[in-house]
Amino acid sequence: MSENLIYADLNLTESTRPRLQKVTDVQGTTYAEVKVQSLDTNAADSYTLPDHPTANSPPDSKPSSEEALGCPQDWEQNGEKCYFFSPVQKTIDWNTSRKECIDKNSDLVIIDSQEELNYLFSQTRSYYYLLGLKFSKSEKKWKWINNMEHKPDMFTIGGDFTDYFCTVIGHDKVETASCSGTLTTQNMCEKAANTLERQKES
């Protein structure tokens, strides 16, 4: 039997006309399923045919949920996030550091799980990296750049609390740091991982 079948008008009533349903299997191959209800036996016959896109109907370009997540070159992936660890040591203030991240379509790092904290500890053993966590003088609270309050049960902040109102992570700890920056502090950014398909297009 040929794969390319042509169906003539069967003069079926509205209730017995074939119903088309597109089904995608795990390999990403799309099929068209045709179900025809028999008038005599009330039995349903099902036929599954490969759905080949024509020149006038390009295949769906949306990435499927099965595509893996990926990060741009020079970024490290952990779960659904991408991290950029700057190799450059230079004295830049916290606002400039954040702008550098924003220019990369990202932002300073927000730690929102113990797993992420452990990952960052493993990646920052040799240097200090600025975090998106600052002390709000007006509220007298440590707050993340998304306006969420820091939870001390996740980690404690060590260091000088007199005039250091920013934070860094490195050497297996989180500490206060000067918002003006120091030569021992490097920049670190994060953003959500995208599908590999979208990474190729960008």
Tab-separated table of C-alpha atoms in Angstrom:
chain	number	residue	atom	x	y	z
A	1	MET	CA	0.000	0.000	0.000
A	2	SER	CA	1.345	3.409	-0.908
A	3	GLU	CA	2.121	5.910	1.869
A	4	ASN	CA	0.551	8.735	-0.126
A	5	LEU	CA	-3.161	8.042	0.070
A	6	ILE	CA	-5.909	10.152	-1.494
A	7	TYR	CA	-9.308	10.049	0.152
A	8	ALA	CA	-12.351	10.674	-2.057
A	9	ASP	CA	-15.469	12.342	-0.698
A	10	LEU	CA	-17.215	9.522	1.132
A	11	ASN	CA	-20.445	11.511	1.535
A	12	LEU	CA	-20.389	10.878	5.277
A	13	THR	CA	-22.734	12.608	7.665
A	14	GLU	CA	-21.324	15.195	10.060
A	15	SER	CA	-21.309	12.696	12.941
A	16	THR	CA	-19.420	10.028	10.978
A	17	ARG	CA	-16.814	12.102	9.163
A	18	PRO	CA	-13.180	11.155	9.849
A	19	ARG	CA	-11.471	13.029	12.627
A	20	LEU	CA	-7.853	14.037	12.153
A	21	GLN	CA	-5.512	14.148	15.090
A	22	LYS	CA	-1.795	14.924	15.014
A	23	VAL	CA	0.306	12.724	17.297
A	24	THR	CA	4.047	13.190	17.933
A	25	ASP	CA	6.039	10.243	19.195
A	26	VAL	CA	9.234	10.355	21.295
A	27	GLN	CA	11.465	10.514	18.223
A	28	GLY	CA	9.744	13.715	17.111
A	29	THR	CA	8.027	12.076	14.081
A	30	THR	CA	4.540	13.458	13.498
A	31	TYR	CA	1.638	11.280	12.359
A	32	ALA	CA	-1.895	12.002	11.280
A	33	GLU	CA	-4.451	9.712	12.902
A	34	VAL	CA	-7.762	9.191	11.043
A	35	LYS	CA	-10.697	7.634	12.887
A	36	VAL	CA	-13.802	6.530	10.958
A	37	GLN	CA	-16.968	5.405	12.728
A	38	SER	CA	-18.770	2.543	10.977
A	39	LEU	CA	-22.529	3.011	10.499
A	40	ASP	CA	-23.234	-0.712	10.631
A	41	THR	CA	-21.159	-2.083	13.487
A	42	ASN	CA	-20.402	1.021	15.599
A	43	ALA	CA	-16.783	-0.117	15.459
A	44	ALA	CA	-14.046	2.482	15.043
A	45	ASP	CA	-11.173	1.825	12.669
A	46	SER	CA	-7.977	3.808	13.204
A	47	TYR	CA	-5.319	4.503	10.586
A	48	THR	CA	-2.023	6.183	11.366
A	49	LEU	CA	-0.122	7.816	8.523
A	50	PRO	CA	3.160	9.750	8.520
A	51	ASP	CA	2.528	13.483	8.256
A	52	HIS	CA	4.988	14.871	5.696
A	53	PRO	CA	5.099	18.676	5.489
A	54	THR	CA	4.737	20.104	1.997
A	55	ALA	CA	6.604	23.022	0.468
A	56	ASN	CA	3.639	25.260	1.261
A	57	SER	CA	3.447	24.158	4.898
A	58	PRO	CA	6.846	24.416	6.623
A	59	PRO	CA	7.375	22.196	9.673
A	60	ASP	CA	6.629	23.644	13.083
A	61	SER	CA	9.681	25.634	14.160
A	62	LYS	CA	8.780	25.770	17.848
A	63	PRO	CA	11.204	23.825	20.049
A	64	SER	CA	9.665	20.779	21.711
A	65	SER	CA	9.752	20.186	25.431
A	66	GLU	CA	12.161	17.302	24.812
A	67	GLU	CA	14.977	19.579	23.579
A	68	ALA	CA	17.862	19.954	26.008
A	69	LEU	CA	18.686	23.252	27.665
A	70	GLY	CA	21.960	24.940	26.802
A	71	CYS	CA	24.105	28.002	27.514
A	72	PRO	CA	26.119	30.364	25.299
A	73	GLN	CA	29.835	29.884	24.790
A	74	ASP	CA	31.938	30.813	27.863
A	75	TRP	CA	28.947	30.268	30.178
A	76	GLU	CA	28.594	27.374	32.624
A	77	GLN	CA	25.323	25.504	33.045
A	78	ASN	CA	23.804	24.243	36.275
A	79	GLY	CA	20.233	23.006	36.018
A	80	GLU	CA	18.104	25.606	34.268
A	81	LYS	CA	20.561	28.479	34.803
A	82	CYS	CA	23.659	29.704	32.977
A	83	TYR	CA	26.520	31.399	34.825
A	84	PHE	CA	29.278	33.653	33.570
A	85	PHE	CA	32.395	33.782	35.764
A	86	SER	CA	34.516	36.687	34.603
A	87	PRO	CA	38.229	35.792	34.422
A	88	VAL	CA	39.163	39.476	34.770
A	89	GLN	CA	40.205	40.978	38.093
A	90	LYS	CA	39.584	44.701	38.156
A	91	THR	CA	38.199	47.241	40.573
A	92	ILE	CA	34.639	48.102	39.546
A	93	ASP	CA	31.766	49.105	41.785
A	94	TRP	CA	28.617	47.048	42.332
A	95	ASN	CA	26.474	49.162	39.980
A	96	THR	CA	29.009	48.795	37.153
A	97	SER	CA	29.185	45.053	37.773
A	98	ARG	CA	25.439	44.782	37.510
A	99	LYS	CA	25.417	46.839	34.295
A	100	GLU	CA	27.990	44.476	32.762
A	101	CYS	CA	25.616	41.585	33.492
A	102	ILE	CA	22.597	43.428	32.098
A	103	ASP	CA	24.582	44.148	28.923
A	104	LYS	CA	24.915	40.348	28.583
A	105	ASN	CA	21.117	39.939	28.901
A	106	SER	CA	21.609	38.627	32.435
A	107	ASP	CA	21.940	39.947	35.996
A	108	LEU	CA	23.928	39.456	39.165
A	109	VAL	CA	23.404	36.083	40.830
A	110	ILE	CA	20.447	35.422	43.124
A	111	ILE	CA	20.861	32.258	45.219
A	112	ASP	CA	17.457	30.660	45.703
A	113	SER	CA	18.269	27.066	46.690
A	114	GLN	CA	20.765	25.069	48.732
A	115	GLU	CA	21.731	23.157	45.597
A	116	GLU	CA	22.613	26.397	43.812
A	117	LEU	CA	24.614	27.572	46.824
A	118	ASN	CA	26.618	24.326	46.846
A	119	TYR	CA	27.246	24.631	43.114
A	120	LEU	CA	28.505	28.203	43.469
A	121	PHE	CA	30.769	27.208	46.367
A	122	SER	CA	32.314	24.553	44.105
A	123	GLN	CA	32.911	27.102	41.318
A	124	THR	CA	34.255	29.993	43.430
A	125	ARG	CA	36.889	28.376	45.618
A	126	SER	CA	39.753	30.497	44.278
A	127	TYR	CA	38.141	33.942	43.863
A	128	TYR	CA	35.430	36.201	45.247
A	129	TYR	CA	32.470	37.076	43.033
A	130	LEU	CA	29.876	39.782	43.646
A	131	LEU	CA	26.316	38.682	44.397
A	132	GLY	CA	23.007	40.419	43.735
A	133	LEU	CA	22.566	40.880	47.490
A	134	LYS	CA	22.874	44.264	49.218
A	135	PHE	CA	22.056	45.721	52.593
A	136	SER	CA	19.085	48.089	52.518
A	137	LYS	CA	19.931	50.894	54.923
A	138	SER	CA	16.352	52.174	54.956
A	139	GLU	CA	14.864	48.757	55.807
A	140	LYS	CA	17.928	47.499	57.698
A	141	LYS	CA	17.700	44.174	55.835
A	142	TRP	CA	19.780	42.203	53.366
A	143	LYS	CA	17.766	42.072	50.146
A	144	TRP	CA	18.285	40.467	46.754
A	145	ILE	CA	17.950	42.463	43.545
A	146	ASN	CA	14.511	40.891	43.011
A	147	ASN	CA	13.456	42.598	46.280
A	148	MET	CA	13.295	39.300	48.190
A	149	GLU	CA	14.689	39.323	51.713
A	150	HIS	CA	17.727	37.153	52.436
A	151	LYS	CA	16.934	34.029	54.484
A	152	PRO	CA	19.672	33.442	57.093
A	153	ASP	CA	18.801	29.740	57.333
A	154	MET	CA	20.231	29.225	53.826
A	155	PHE	CA	23.589	30.795	54.646
A	156	THR	CA	25.053	33.306	57.081
A	157	ILE	CA	26.867	36.417	55.909
A	158	GLY	CA	30.260	36.912	57.490
A	159	GLY	CA	32.651	39.839	57.514
A	160	ASP	CA	32.540	43.518	58.390
A	161	PHE	CA	29.058	44.956	58.945
A	162	THR	CA	30.081	48.568	59.579
A	163	ASP	CA	30.514	49.978	56.074
A	164	TYR	CA	30.407	46.959	53.736
A	165	PHE	CA	26.914	46.795	52.258
A	166	CYS	CA	27.433	44.404	49.339
A	167	THR	CA	28.228	40.685	49.346
A	168	VAL	CA	30.596	38.268	47.635
A	169	ILE	CA	30.800	34.489	47.420
A	170	GLY	CA	34.104	32.650	47.331
A	171	HIS	CA	36.485	30.444	49.295
A	172	ASP	CA	33.478	28.420	50.593
A	173	LYS	CA	31.754	31.369	52.263
A	174	VAL	CA	29.550	34.416	51.710
A	175	GLU	CA	30.910	37.666	53.117
A	176	THR	CA	30.248	41.373	53.121
A	177	ALA	CA	32.187	43.440	50.606
A	178	SER	CA	32.714	47.030	49.644
A	179	CYS	CA	30.184	48.212	47.077
A	180	SER	CA	33.022	50.224	45.529
A	181	GLY	CA	34.742	46.993	44.515
A	182	THR	CA	38.258	45.684	45.129
A	183	LEU	CA	40.992	44.053	43.073
A	184	THR	CA	40.198	40.686	44.699
A	185	THR	CA	36.577	40.702	43.483
A	186	GLN	CA	35.423	39.468	40.078
A	187	ASN	CA	32.113	39.672	38.264
A	188	MET	CA	29.586	36.858	38.009
A	189	CYS	CA	26.287	36.861	36.083
A	190	GLU	CA	23.381	34.473	35.649
A	191	LYS	CA	20.452	33.967	33.296
A	192	ALA	CA	17.973	31.262	32.432
A	193	ALA	CA	19.176	28.503	30.134
A	194	ASN	CA	17.504	28.400	26.713
A	195	THR	CA	16.796	25.451	24.478
A	196	LEU	CA	19.668	24.433	22.236
A	197	GLU	CA	17.514	25.209	19.203
A	198	ARG	CA	17.129	28.823	20.263
A	199	GLN	CA	20.822	29.055	21.075
A	200	LYS	CA	21.636	28.049	17.491
A	201	GLU	CA	19.324	30.703	16.092
A	202	SER	CA	20.723	33.520	18.257
